[in-house]
Amino acid sequence: MSPIEPMITPATMQHALSVYNTLTGQRTPFKPQTPPFVGMYVCGPTLYKEAHLGHARSAINFDVIQRYLKHIGYQVRYVRNVTDVGHLTDDADEGIDKVSQQAQVEKRTPMEIVQRYGYSYRRDMDRLNVQPPSIEPQASGHIIEQISTIQEIERAGLAYAIDGSVYFDMDAYMRKHTYGRLSGHIPAQAKAGTRPLAGQAQKRNELDFALWKKADATHPMQWSSPWGVGFPGWHIACTAMSTKYLGKTFDIHGGGMDLIFPHHECECAQAQAAYQKPPAKYWLHNNVITIAGQKMSKSKGNAITLAQLFSGMHPNLTQAYSPMALRLFVLQAHYRSPLHFSEEALQAAHNGYRKLMHGLRVVHEFAHAPAPTLDNPDKALVAKLAKIFQDCYAAMNDDFNTAKVLSALFELLKYIHALKQRQLSYSALGPTIFQQMQVTYRCFVEDILGLKEDLQIPPEALLHIVRGLYQDAKAHQQYDRVDHIRADLKRLGITLQDTPTGIDWYYS
């Protein structure tokens, strides 16, 4: 970005930002505990299969949130965990560890599974231009912290051990605290809806959840603990890791809406039990992606992996889609709204992405061209454009409403094209608005929404075109063109060569 001072100073936007807090059910002004520092923890994936569109939505949404917080002057410590132990096939503490189960299917060790899908997840996030978090802790690397947190809960009298497992004591907790504030689950109703599960006989209350599980000799992941050999529960890992890196209470806890209950509700209870305070001030949750009216998920068998989307190799797809088309598809909806998947919607996002990128190229041309003479601004036009700039910030300050931001950017794009096509004169804008147009468009498209040029043209295809031009120039005896083509390619490290079978190329 060029060093142009914008009319709207990002730092002045801090006081204008409001967010919807799942904990209170209200939209409130965002006020971090110790500004300008912001601590944000987001529940990342369980690494046992390829990442799918649901994973992409959460990662993209919270990537934009942390980008905007940084843009308006906050120093963000963004912690996004990965789960590699303790997440059982039944979220109510029973079943098989998901990573261990996949290891059995693929005949690998659990850590091979974690390494394989961790690598593919990070590769996919990089392709989506999702910035890596400040810290990315893994559950298996924080066993000591999880044991320590469980002991704090025990000392508070809110956990009990049975036969090598440790459970959260819901009855004791509810005598001192309120359970269900985040999710709205009333304990009596939740208990009535709990189906019988194997192993529930150990629990004093069906709503008690595992903090530590006893491992038998065949379990592939197990650690020593004060209660015997076992492994941590799913919920305790996030409480231990978030508080280790962000403190006992931090600013933002994020994740998918499907995690509100039981995962995040249990996190709230654990932190309150261990540290006598809730873990986060603001709870932000992105909504789900639906397909044919159902939530897209691996468990329902209707998930589309990112690899399938980028390759087009899925029954519901007729072509491949670029990572940036997917990113725009996600951002076309507010993060708390359902996002309905269809190929038509993806195609529309693909077309919209191309329009935004063309506008970006035009704006970059403006920035590198000689400054035009600007001396006769149209006051009405200036007011319209100034409102569009303000609308971009107002949308982000309205609980990170990227859908409204895109609407404002497409409106701004009309004026950018009008300038390019000389339907609008530079002098009608005036120097300040002309510069602000460039700054606003580049800043929101690239820096905040995180869109970038994703043009993918095979080099062989380009060389085929160049060889055709070279051959045509030779046929018409245009030897100056021939020399120019050869010289230009040589500067790129490529040499053309005439052979008995035609024109070939090789690296210089």
mmCIF file of C-alpha atoms in Angstrom, residues 169-460:
data_model
loop_
_atom_site.group_PDB
_atom_site.id
_atom_site.type_symbol
_atom_site.label_atom_id
_atom_site.label_comp_id
_atom_site.label_asym_id
_atom_site.label_seq_id
_atom_site.Cartn_x
_atom_site.Cartn_y
_atom_site.Cartn_z
ATOM 1 C CA ASP A 169 -19.510 -32.955 39.291
ATOM 2 C CA MET A 170 -22.504 -31.122 37.831
ATOM 3 C CA ASP A 171 -24.673 -31.358 40.949
ATOM 4 C CA ALA A 172 -21.959 -29.797 43.113
ATOM 5 C CA TYR A 173 -21.279 -27.139 40.460
ATOM 6 C CA MET A 174 -24.931 -26.101 40.178
ATOM 7 C CA ARG A 175 -25.158 -25.597 43.935
ATOM 8 C CA LYS A 176 -22.665 -22.724 43.510
ATOM 9 C CA HIS A 177 -22.930 -21.621 39.885
ATOM 10 C CA THR A 178 -25.274 -21.432 36.915
ATOM 11 C CA TYR A 179 -24.896 -23.958 34.114
ATOM 12 C CA GLY A 180 -26.320 -23.260 30.660
ATOM 13 C CA ARG A 181 -25.821 -19.489 30.364
ATOM 14 C CA LEU A 182 -23.984 -19.802 27.046
ATOM 15 C CA SER A 183 -26.143 -22.389 25.299
ATOM 16 C CA GLY A 184 -29.473 -21.829 27.007
ATOM 17 C CA HIS A 185 -29.626 -25.510 27.958
ATOM 18 C CA ILE A 186 -31.590 -25.892 31.175
ATOM 19 C CA PRO A 187 -29.943 -28.769 33.076
ATOM 20 C CA ALA A 188 -33.194 -30.587 33.842
ATOM 21 C CA GLN A 189 -34.236 -30.492 30.181
ATOM 22 C CA ALA A 190 -30.783 -31.497 28.984
ATOM 23 C CA LYS A 191 -30.780 -34.415 31.426
ATOM 24 C CA ALA A 192 -34.182 -35.563 30.209
ATOM 25 C CA GLY A 193 -32.902 -35.572 26.629
ATOM 26 C CA THR A 194 -29.706 -37.484 27.374
ATOM 27 C CA ARG A 195 -29.762 -40.963 25.887
ATOM 28 C CA PRO A 196 -28.252 -43.889 27.820
ATOM 29 C CA LEU A 197 -24.618 -44.518 26.970
ATOM 30 C CA ALA A 198 -22.213 -47.283 27.778
ATOM 31 C CA GLY A 199 -20.134 -46.300 30.776
ATOM 32 C CA GLN A 200 -22.707 -43.856 32.187
ATOM 33 C CA ALA A 201 -22.983 -46.034 35.294
ATOM 34 C CA GLN A 202 -19.726 -44.505 36.520
ATOM 35 C CA LYS A 203 -21.269 -41.054 36.582
ATOM 36 C CA ARG A 204 -23.270 -39.654 39.462
ATOM 37 C CA ASN A 205 -25.287 -37.505 37.050
ATOM 38 C CA GLU A 206 -25.934 -38.062 33.349
ATOM 39 C CA LEU A 207 -24.748 -34.486 32.717
ATOM 40 C CA ASP A 208 -21.342 -35.075 34.333
ATOM 41 C CA PHE A 209 -18.636 -35.064 31.693
ATOM 42 C CA ALA A 210 -15.186 -36.604 31.564
ATOM 43 C CA LEU A 211 -12.131 -34.574 32.510
ATOM 44 C CA TRP A 212 -9.828 -37.608 32.345
ATOM 45 C CA LYS A 213 -10.551 -41.076 30.972
ATOM 46 C CA LYS A 214 -8.946 -44.319 32.068
ATOM 47 C CA ALA A 215 -7.140 -46.039 29.184
ATOM 48 C CA ASP A 216 -6.952 -49.784 28.804
ATOM 49 C CA ALA A 217 -3.765 -51.454 27.636
ATOM 50 C CA THR A 218 -4.811 -51.347 23.969
ATOM 51 C CA HIS A 219 -5.448 -47.600 23.832
ATOM 52 C CA PRO A 220 -2.783 -46.086 21.528
ATOM 53 C CA MET A 221 -2.560 -42.724 23.304
ATOM 54 C CA GLN A 222 -2.143 -42.704 27.072
ATOM 55 C CA TRP A 223 -0.256 -40.812 29.759
ATOM 56 C CA SER A 224 0.467 -41.236 33.451
ATOM 57 C CA SER A 225 -1.570 -39.097 35.803
ATOM 58 C CA PRO A 226 -2.427 -38.877 39.529
ATOM 59 C CA TRP A 227 -5.493 -41.038 38.721
ATOM 60 C CA GLY A 228 -3.682 -43.674 36.691
ATOM 61 C CA VAL A 229 -2.870 -44.178 33.035
ATOM 62 C CA GLY A 230 -5.337 -42.444 30.724
ATOM 63 C CA PHE A 231 -5.992 -39.527 28.420
ATOM 64 C CA PRO A 232 -7.709 -36.135 28.762
ATOM 65 C CA GLY A 233 -11.286 -35.343 27.859
ATOM 66 C CA TRP A 234 -12.095 -33.150 24.865
ATOM 67 C CA HIS A 235 -13.331 -30.093 26.794
ATOM 68 C CA ILE A 236 -10.469 -29.789 29.289
ATOM 69 C CA ALA A 237 -7.858 -29.351 26.548
ATOM 70 C CA CYS A 238 -9.279 -26.031 25.377
ATOM 71 C CA THR A 239 -9.618 -24.665 28.912
ATOM 72 C CA ALA A 240 -6.000 -25.551 29.701
ATOM 73 C CA MET A 241 -4.531 -24.240 26.448
ATOM 74 C CA SER A 242 -6.550 -21.028 26.196
ATOM 75 C CA THR A 243 -5.761 -19.942 29.745
ATOM 76 C CA LYS A 244 -2.083 -20.911 29.410
ATOM 77 C CA TYR A 245 -1.547 -18.542 26.490
ATOM 78 C CA LEU A 246 -4.175 -15.855 27.107
ATOM 79 C CA GLY A 247 -4.673 -15.757 30.873
ATOM 80 C CA LYS A 248 -7.484 -16.894 33.144
ATOM 81 C CA THR A 249 -9.887 -14.500 31.390
ATOM 82 C CA PHE A 250 -9.362 -13.246 27.856
ATOM 83 C CA ASP A 251 -11.290 -11.207 25.321
ATOM 84 C CA ILE A 252 -12.712 -13.433 22.577
ATOM 85 C CA HIS A 253 -13.526 -17.127 22.391
ATOM 86 C CA GLY A 254 -14.674 -18.253 18.953
ATOM 87 C CA GLY A 255 -15.734 -21.344 17.093
ATOM 88 C CA GLY A 256 -18.559 -22.930 15.164
ATOM 89 C CA MET A 257 -22.116 -22.656 16.405
ATOM 90 C CA ASP A 258 -22.234 -26.447 16.693
ATOM 91 C CA LEU A 259 -19.650 -26.223 19.493
ATOM 92 C CA ILE A 260 -21.788 -24.075 21.810
ATOM 93 C CA PHE A 261 -23.172 -27.207 23.464
ATOM 94 C CA PRO A 262 -21.686 -29.224 24.930
ATOM 95 C CA HIS A 263 -18.100 -28.139 24.220
ATOM 96 C CA HIS A 264 -18.126 -24.432 24.973
ATOM 97 C CA GLU A 265 -20.680 -24.752 27.751
ATOM 98 C CA CYS A 266 -18.374 -27.253 29.435
ATOM 99 C CA GLU A 267 -15.416 -24.933 28.941
ATOM 100 C CA CYS A 268 -17.328 -22.199 30.754
ATOM 101 C CA ALA A 269 -18.079 -24.528 33.668
ATOM 102 C CA GLN A 270 -14.480 -25.803 33.883
ATOM 103 C CA ALA A 271 -12.974 -22.315 33.962
ATOM 104 C CA GLN A 272 -15.502 -21.102 36.526
ATOM 105 C CA ALA A 273 -14.747 -24.145 38.683
ATOM 106 C CA ALA A 274 -10.962 -23.922 38.385
ATOM 107 C CA TYR A 275 -10.404 -20.153 38.379
ATOM 108 C CA GLN A 276 -13.653 -18.666 39.734
ATOM 109 C CA LYS A 277 -14.185 -16.613 36.585
ATOM 110 C CA PRO A 278 -15.540 -17.190 33.059
ATOM 111 C CA PRO A 279 -12.861 -17.857 30.449
ATOM 112 C CA ALA A 280 -13.839 -15.206 27.901
ATOM 113 C CA LYS A 281 -15.642 -11.873 27.850
ATOM 114 C CA TYR A 282 -17.037 -12.226 24.324
ATOM 115 C CA TRP A 283 -18.156 -15.485 22.685
ATOM 116 C CA LEU A 284 -18.425 -15.346 18.879
ATOM 117 C CA HIS A 285 -19.848 -18.232 16.845
ATOM 118 C CA ASN A 286 -20.037 -18.715 13.107
ATOM 119 C CA ASN A 287 -23.052 -20.524 11.690
ATOM 120 C CA VAL A 288 -23.014 -23.745 9.674
ATOM 121 C CA ILE A 289 -22.927 -24.486 5.956
ATOM 122 C CA THR A 290 -26.006 -26.348 4.760
ATOM 123 C CA ILE A 291 -26.531 -28.518 1.692
ATOM 124 C CA ALA A 292 -30.011 -29.636 0.608
ATOM 125 C CA GLY A 293 -31.359 -28.231 3.883
ATOM 126 C CA GLN A 294 -28.999 -30.228 6.130
ATOM 127 C CA LYS A 295 -25.885 -29.189 7.994
ATOM 128 C CA MET A 296 -22.776 -30.159 6.057
ATOM 129 C CA SER A 297 -20.651 -32.466 8.200
ATOM 130 C CA LYS A 298 -18.473 -35.542 7.995
ATOM 131 C CA SER A 299 -20.834 -37.465 10.289
ATOM 132 C CA LYS A 300 -23.765 -36.951 7.872
ATOM 133 C CA GLY A 301 -21.664 -38.044 4.927
ATOM 134 C CA ASN A 302 -22.502 -34.916 2.908
ATOM 135 C CA ALA A 303 -19.303 -32.966 3.451
ATOM 136 C CA ILE A 304 -17.254 -31.714 0.518
ATOM 137 C CA THR A 305 -13.566 -31.612 1.294
ATOM 138 C CA LEU A 306 -11.452 -28.658 0.243
ATOM 139 C CA ALA A 307 -9.326 -30.953 -1.909
ATOM 140 C CA GLN A 308 -12.476 -32.064 -3.753
ATOM 141 C CA LEU A 309 -13.609 -28.478 -4.226
ATOM 142 C CA PHE A 310 -10.247 -27.312 -5.572
ATOM 143 C CA SER A 311 -10.037 -30.281 -7.952
ATOM 144 C CA GLY A 312 -13.726 -30.508 -8.912
ATOM 145 C CA MET A 313 -13.677 -34.235 -8.061
ATOM 146 C CA HIS A 314 -17.043 -34.541 -6.298
ATOM 147 C CA PRO A 315 -20.477 -35.734 -7.549
ATOM 148 C CA ASN A 316 -22.066 -32.375 -6.646
ATOM 149 C CA LEU A 317 -19.524 -30.376 -8.658
ATOM 150 C CA THR A 318 -19.169 -29.954 -12.408
ATOM 151 C CA GLN A 319 -15.879 -28.050 -12.240
ATOM 152 C CA ALA A 320 -13.030 -27.065 -9.939
ATOM 153 C CA TYR A 321 -13.215 -23.829 -7.937
ATOM 154 C CA SER A 322 -10.303 -21.710 -6.798
ATOM 155 C CA PRO A 323 -9.562 -21.109 -3.100
ATOM 156 C CA MET A 324 -10.323 -17.408 -3.568
ATOM 157 C CA ALA A 325 -13.736 -18.151 -5.087
ATOM 158 C CA LEU A 326 -14.485 -20.211 -1.969
ATOM 159 C CA ARG A 327 -13.214 -17.425 0.274
ATOM 160 C CA LEU A 328 -15.551 -14.933 -1.385
ATOM 161 C CA PHE A 329 -18.430 -17.449 -1.203
ATOM 162 C CA VAL A 330 -17.948 -17.639 2.580
ATOM 163 C CA LEU A 331 -17.688 -13.865 3.010
ATOM 164 C CA GLN A 332 -20.867 -13.160 1.035
ATOM 165 C CA ALA A 333 -22.841 -14.129 4.144
ATOM 166 C CA HIS A 334 -22.614 -12.658 7.624
ATOM 167 C CA TYR A 335 -20.664 -15.089 9.794
ATOM 168 C CA ARG A 336 -23.642 -15.710 12.109
ATOM 169 C CA SER A 337 -26.038 -16.478 9.226
ATOM 170 C CA PRO A 338 -26.493 -19.934 7.690
ATOM 171 C CA LEU A 339 -24.601 -20.355 4.438
ATOM 172 C CA HIS A 340 -26.415 -22.435 1.838
ATOM 173 C CA PHE A 341 -24.166 -24.398 -0.481
ATOM 174 C CA SER A 342 -24.942 -24.845 -4.161
ATOM 175 C CA GLU A 343 -22.817 -24.890 -7.270
ATOM 176 C CA GLU A 344 -24.776 -21.905 -8.574
ATOM 177 C CA ALA A 345 -23.740 -19.931 -5.502
ATOM 178 C CA LEU A 346 -20.120 -20.992 -5.982
ATOM 179 C CA GLN A 347 -20.236 -19.923 -9.620
ATOM 180 C CA ALA A 348 -21.651 -16.535 -8.630
ATOM 181 C CA ALA A 349 -18.825 -16.159 -6.087
ATOM 182 C CA HIS A 350 -16.311 -17.117 -8.781
ATOM 183 C CA ASN A 351 -17.680 -14.391 -11.078
ATOM 184 C CA GLY A 352 -17.761 -11.831 -8.260
ATOM 185 C CA TYR A 353 -14.179 -12.666 -7.345
ATOM 186 C CA ARG A 354 -13.032 -12.049 -10.914
ATOM 187 C CA LYS A 355 -14.757 -8.656 -10.932
ATOM 188 C CA LEU A 356 -13.059 -7.653 -7.682
ATOM 189 C CA MET A 357 -9.660 -8.759 -9.001
ATOM 190 C CA HIS A 358 -10.117 -6.809 -12.219
ATOM 191 C CA GLY A 359 -10.920 -3.752 -10.113
ATOM 192 C CA LEU A 360 -7.798 -4.399 -8.048
ATOM 193 C CA ARG A 361 -5.648 -4.413 -11.186
ATOM 194 C CA VAL A 362 -7.196 -1.123 -12.277
ATOM 195 C CA VAL A 363 -6.539 0.442 -8.873
ATOM 196 C CA HIS A 364 -2.919 -0.716 -8.995
ATOM 197 C CA GLU A 365 -2.649 0.958 -12.404
ATOM 198 C CA PHE A 366 -3.918 4.184 -10.844
ATOM 199 C CA ALA A 367 -1.284 3.941 -8.120
ATOM 200 C CA HIS A 368 1.598 3.463 -10.583
ATOM 201 C CA ALA A 369 0.452 5.961 -13.205
ATOM 202 C CA PRO A 370 1.561 9.621 -13.112
ATOM 203 C CA ALA A 371 -0.696 11.637 -10.822
ATOM 204 C CA PRO A 372 -3.401 13.312 -12.902
ATOM 205 C CA THR A 373 -4.290 16.962 -12.548
ATOM 206 C CA LEU A 374 -7.240 17.164 -10.192
ATOM 207 C CA ASP A 375 -8.700 20.560 -9.575
ATOM 208 C CA ASN A 376 -12.476 20.616 -10.076
ATOM 209 C CA PRO A 377 -14.184 18.242 -7.618
ATOM 210 C CA ASP A 378 -17.898 17.499 -7.950
ATOM 211 C CA LYS A 379 -19.279 17.971 -4.430
ATOM 212 C CA ALA A 380 -22.186 15.558 -4.901
ATOM 213 C CA LEU A 381 -19.865 12.867 -6.295
ATOM 214 C CA VAL A 382 -17.357 13.414 -3.513
ATOM 215 C CA ALA A 383 -20.145 12.985 -0.935
ATOM 216 C CA LYS A 384 -21.311 9.715 -2.570
ATOM 217 C CA LEU A 385 -17.821 8.246 -2.556
ATOM 218 C CA ALA A 386 -17.077 9.400 0.983
ATOM 219 C CA LYS A 387 -20.248 7.602 2.115
ATOM 220 C CA ILE A 388 -19.096 4.375 0.433
ATOM 221 C CA PHE A 389 -15.774 4.576 2.305
ATOM 222 C CA GLN A 390 -17.648 5.085 5.562
ATOM 223 C CA ASP A 391 -20.044 2.249 4.717
ATOM 224 C CA CYS A 392 -17.115 -0.188 4.489
ATOM 225 C CA TYR A 393 -16.028 0.616 8.039
ATOM 226 C CA ALA A 394 -19.600 0.804 9.329
ATOM 227 C CA ALA A 395 -20.243 -2.712 8.008
ATOM 228 C CA MET A 396 -17.180 -4.176 9.728
ATOM 229 C CA ASN A 397 -18.033 -2.317 12.920
ATOM 230 C CA ASP A 398 -21.495 -3.897 12.725
ATOM 231 C CA ASP A 399 -20.361 -7.273 14.070
ATOM 232 C CA PHE A 400 -17.954 -7.863 11.155
ATOM 233 C CA ASN A 401 -20.621 -7.817 8.454
ATOM 234 C CA THR A 402 -18.562 -8.837 5.419
ATOM 235 C CA ALA A 403 -21.693 -9.165 3.257
ATOM 236 C CA LYS A 404 -22.323 -5.429 3.610
ATOM 237 C CA VAL A 405 -18.638 -4.677 3.009
ATOM 238 C CA LEU A 406 -18.781 -6.529 -0.305
ATOM 239 C CA SER A 407 -21.918 -4.644 -1.288
ATOM 240 C CA ALA A 408 -20.104 -1.335 -0.683
ATOM 241 C CA LEU A 409 -17.010 -2.511 -2.592
ATOM 242 C CA PHE A 410 -19.047 -3.521 -5.645
ATOM 243 C CA GLU A 411 -20.651 -0.076 -5.540
ATOM 244 C CA LEU A 412 -17.205 1.511 -5.393
ATOM 245 C CA LEU A 413 -16.143 -0.691 -8.297
ATOM 246 C CA LYS A 414 -18.623 1.111 -10.577
ATOM 247 C CA TYR A 415 -16.761 4.396 -10.073
ATOM 248 C CA ILE A 416 -13.374 2.711 -10.519
ATOM 249 C CA HIS A 417 -14.458 1.340 -13.908
ATOM 250 C CA ALA A 418 -16.000 4.691 -14.850
ATOM 251 C CA LEU A 419 -12.628 6.343 -14.243
ATOM 252 C CA LYS A 420 -10.801 3.664 -16.201
ATOM 253 C CA GLN A 421 -13.156 4.010 -19.180
ATOM 254 C CA ARG A 422 -13.011 7.835 -19.060
ATOM 255 C CA GLN A 423 -16.732 8.033 -18.320
ATOM 256 C CA LEU A 424 -15.767 9.951 -15.207
ATOM 257 C CA SER A 425 -13.059 12.584 -15.057
ATOM 258 C CA TYR A 426 -10.319 12.574 -12.453
ATOM 259 C CA SER A 427 -10.892 16.251 -11.838
ATOM 260 C CA ALA A 428 -14.465 15.522 -10.691
ATOM 261 C CA LEU A 429 -13.103 13.576 -7.713
ATOM 262 C CA GLY A 430 -10.411 15.840 -6.378
ATOM 263 C CA PRO A 431 -7.039 14.562 -5.116
ATOM 264 C CA THR A 432 -8.135 13.471 -1.632
ATOM 265 C CA ILE A 433 -11.071 11.322 -2.752
ATOM 266 C CA PHE A 434 -9.086 9.860 -5.656
ATOM 267 C CA GLN A 435 -6.373 8.730 -3.260
ATOM 268 C CA GLN A 436 -8.892 7.527 -0.695
ATOM 269 C CA MET A 437 -10.626 5.448 -3.364
ATOM 270 C CA GLN A 438 -7.380 3.574 -4.001
ATOM 271 C CA VAL A 439 -6.575 3.116 -0.324
ATOM 272 C CA THR A 440 -10.059 1.932 0.650
ATOM 273 C CA TYR A 441 -10.444 -0.557 -2.186
ATOM 274 C CA ARG A 442 -7.005 -2.102 -1.771
ATOM 275 C CA CYS A 443 -7.218 -2.167 2.012
ATOM 276 C CA PHE A 444 -10.602 -3.888 2.229
ATOM 277 C CA VAL A 445 -10.127 -6.303 -0.668
ATOM 278 C CA GLU A 446 -6.573 -7.385 0.164
ATOM 279 C CA ASP A 447 -5.811 -6.616 3.805
ATOM 280 C CA ILE A 448 -9.161 -7.141 5.535
ATOM 281 C CA LEU A 449 -11.133 -9.566 3.365
ATOM 282 C CA GLY A 450 -7.882 -11.316 2.457
ATOM 283 C CA LEU A 451 -8.595 -11.760 -1.252
ATOM 284 C CA LYS A 452 -5.658 -12.018 -3.613
ATOM 285 C CA GLU A 453 -4.918 -12.727 -7.248
ATOM 286 C CA ASP A 454 -5.314 -16.448 -7.841
ATOM 287 C CA LEU A 455 -4.786 -16.618 -11.577
ATOM 288 C CA GLN A 456 -3.704 -20.126 -12.466
ATOM 289 C CA ILE A 457 -2.504 -20.531 -16.056
ATOM 290 C CA PRO A 458 -0.325 -23.538 -16.871
ATOM 291 C CA PRO A 459 3.104 -22.366 -18.142
ATOM 292 C CA GLU A 460 2.899 -24.894 -20.974
#
